[in-house]
Amino acid sequence: MLHNLKKNLFEILVKIDKNIMINIDDIEVETLFDKRGDFTTNSALKFSKIYNSNPKQLANLIIENLKINDFEKVEIAGPGFINFTLKDETFNSQLINNKIEFKNTDKVNIEFVSANPTGPLHLAHGRGAVVGDILSNLFEYFGHKVTREYYVNNTGNQINEFLSSILYSISNKNNLSLNENQFYKGDYINDIANYCYENFKSLFNKELSPSDRINIVNFAIENLVNQTIQTLGSAGINFDEISYETNIMEKEYLPLILEKLNQSELIYKGQLNAPKDYTGTQKDNDLTIFKSTLFNDDEDRALTKNDGSPTYFANDIAYHEDKYQRGYNKLINIWGADHLGYLKRLSSAITSLHPEIDFSVVFCQIVNLKRDNKIQKLSKREGNIFELKNLINEIGVDNFRYFMSYRKNDTHMDLDIDLIKKENKENPIYYIQYSYARTQSVLDKTNKIIETQLLVTSELKNLYKKLLEWENVIKSAYQKKEVHLIAHYLESLSSYFHTLWSSSKNNPKAKFLDKDNNISSDLHKLLCNYQNILKDGLKILGIKPKLQM
RNA sequence: GCGCUUGUAGCUCAGUAGGAUAGAGCACCAGAUUCCUAAUCUGGGGGUCGCAGGUUCGAUUCCUGCCAAGCGCGCCA
């Protein structure tokens, strides 16, 4: 219906002046839920200038050309809105056709979580995980072939420090006097240390060789990665591809990348300000530097370190080159807010190499944990972290997924754990599920589907109109990559259902079932439609509807 | 100091690629259950959309400045 109206308006506007180029997607039709009508468009306001007219004149012109069979009333309101009121008889099973016409079968690579493999997942990773998974579901809903990808940064200083921390723990516990430092703290380090010691006991009889050390740390990393995969898997989040930084390095993309960037005159040899803990002399070696200031970055960025080895940035470019080589033109990364400053350099490098790549990043802001009405102070450095698996265990998968995705991804969020654990109306997910259970109970009790006249009440109309919005909402969530819109819509939709349900308290004729438990075919289709949309929406969120509560 | 994100009701947050009277939940007050599930519904109070300018027919939305909170500001990852 909404789409038809849009199309109708579009055709009229084209007919009015064939020389004016407008796009059908520029036409906005919104749903109204009050006395003004059922739908509204601001087209006359929006286009009056390019039609060399004034809003009210253009509105009149549009109305003159409108096929008005379906409408009870069409009127100009305010500065030039056109408000449409549908005839009552239009509200029937024909009204809703919520098949999504738009399909796009392109391959998409969505990379998310990608936590450093030096510790267990904690609260902050949870948001990225849920948002990434739901976004993947959403892209699949629109036909894309989605690869959910996880990246393991298993090189660099952090890995040395991780190993050192493990050996420190082993040394302490077993009186080995290994000369190691403690960088990471926490029970999990001791657990992994024990595990490593049990597995490699014989190695500790003599001094560890470099290859021994590599074996131990790889074992520890593998252990953590497996834990991570398991934790996320328990929340219904599964990956199609796990990429290791070391494997990407073996493919030796960097020389080709540097050559290509050099040809585009985007790199140079030179010096940058010395890093904080730098001990050598700056003139040891020239660095290879990417001119990211050309792309509005604050500074140019180093691709090689003083010792000639690649920086994290360089390896990350290679990683994205690898994604491209695997056939992905559409890359989406989910990052924490602490990487905001990293976006410009990476996106400019990627698009310099391959302008055809559609690269975008969805940022997830900080999540605070609130308990007993107080924000909990958590610090990873002190080993005082709230592990994600504990959170999921405490609140359950449905709550976890819902509450991590019902706030806009780039706003700061307080996760009130006491509120989530309440199983009542303060918790929106029960509200949504309850409406589904109500529809199911009607369907379960239905005797026969019969053809009768539909009683068109304002509550019924509102539910129909809300169902019509689904197509716009889901498309908007997809285009804007904003998954919270889905949860908000489902809550709102449920509300219209509960209102309709309750209206039968005062008006028994508004019930779905008659005395003989028969239902009109229109209402039956309405209920099925309602269930389908709720099911689709919940499925994208990764939540199963409850048939009974 | 610079950059990014955020600032909307007592609280938690929607809305804003310029549009009509700025919304929801919670909390507070008053009601609804012989009736398909009351885990629900109805009504009510509550707002200078951080502050100040600017752009125009119109700004919570765009621009500038300021204030506040968070994050980032390595050849770390």
Short mmCIF file of C-alpha atoms (C1' of nucleotides) in Angstrom, two decimals, chain A residues 127-128 131 135 332-344 359-366 407-412 480-482, chain B residues 4-5 71:
data_model
loop_
_atom_site.label_atom_id
_atom_site.label_comp_id
_atom_site.label_asym_id
_atom_site.label_seq_id
_atom_site.Cartn_x
_atom_site.Cartn_y
_atom_site.Cartn_z
CA ARG A 127 27.67 -5.35 21.99
CA GLY A 128 29.82 -5.65 18.89
CA VAL A 131 25.26 -5.94 16.52
CA LEU A 135 23.48 -6.94 10.94
CA ILE A 332 31.66 -4.04 6.87
CA ASN A 333 33.64 -3.87 10.10
CA ILE A 334 32.18 -3.56 13.57
CA TRP A 335 34.54 -1.64 15.84
CA GLY A 336 34.57 -0.38 19.37
CA ALA A 337 34.55 3.36 19.96
CA ASP A 338 38.21 3.24 20.92
CA HIS A 339 39.02 2.77 17.22
CA LEU A 340 37.26 5.91 15.99
CA GLY A 341 40.59 7.55 15.22
CA TYR A 342 41.72 4.59 13.15
CA LEU A 343 38.99 4.80 10.54
CA LYS A 344 40.44 7.46 8.26
CA PHE A 359 34.06 -0.26 2.94
CA SER A 360 32.19 0.89 6.01
CA VAL A 361 32.54 0.68 9.75
CA VAL A 362 29.77 0.46 12.31
CA PHE A 363 30.92 1.80 15.65
CA CYS A 364 29.67 0.46 18.95
CA GLN A 365 29.96 2.77 21.92
CA ILE A 366 30.87 1.86 25.46
CA ARG A 407 19.99 1.06 21.65
CA LYS A 408 21.49 2.90 18.73
CA ASN A 409 24.97 1.47 18.22
CA ASP A 410 26.86 4.75 18.51
CA THR A 411 25.35 5.95 21.76
CA HIS A 412 26.71 5.19 25.19
CA LYS A 480 21.50 2.83 7.63
CA LYS A 481 23.00 -0.29 9.20
CA GLU A 482 21.11 0.50 12.40
"C1'" C B 4 35.65 11.70 16.97
"C1'" U B 5 31.02 10.28 19.63
"C1'" C B 71 36.74 7.66 23.75
#
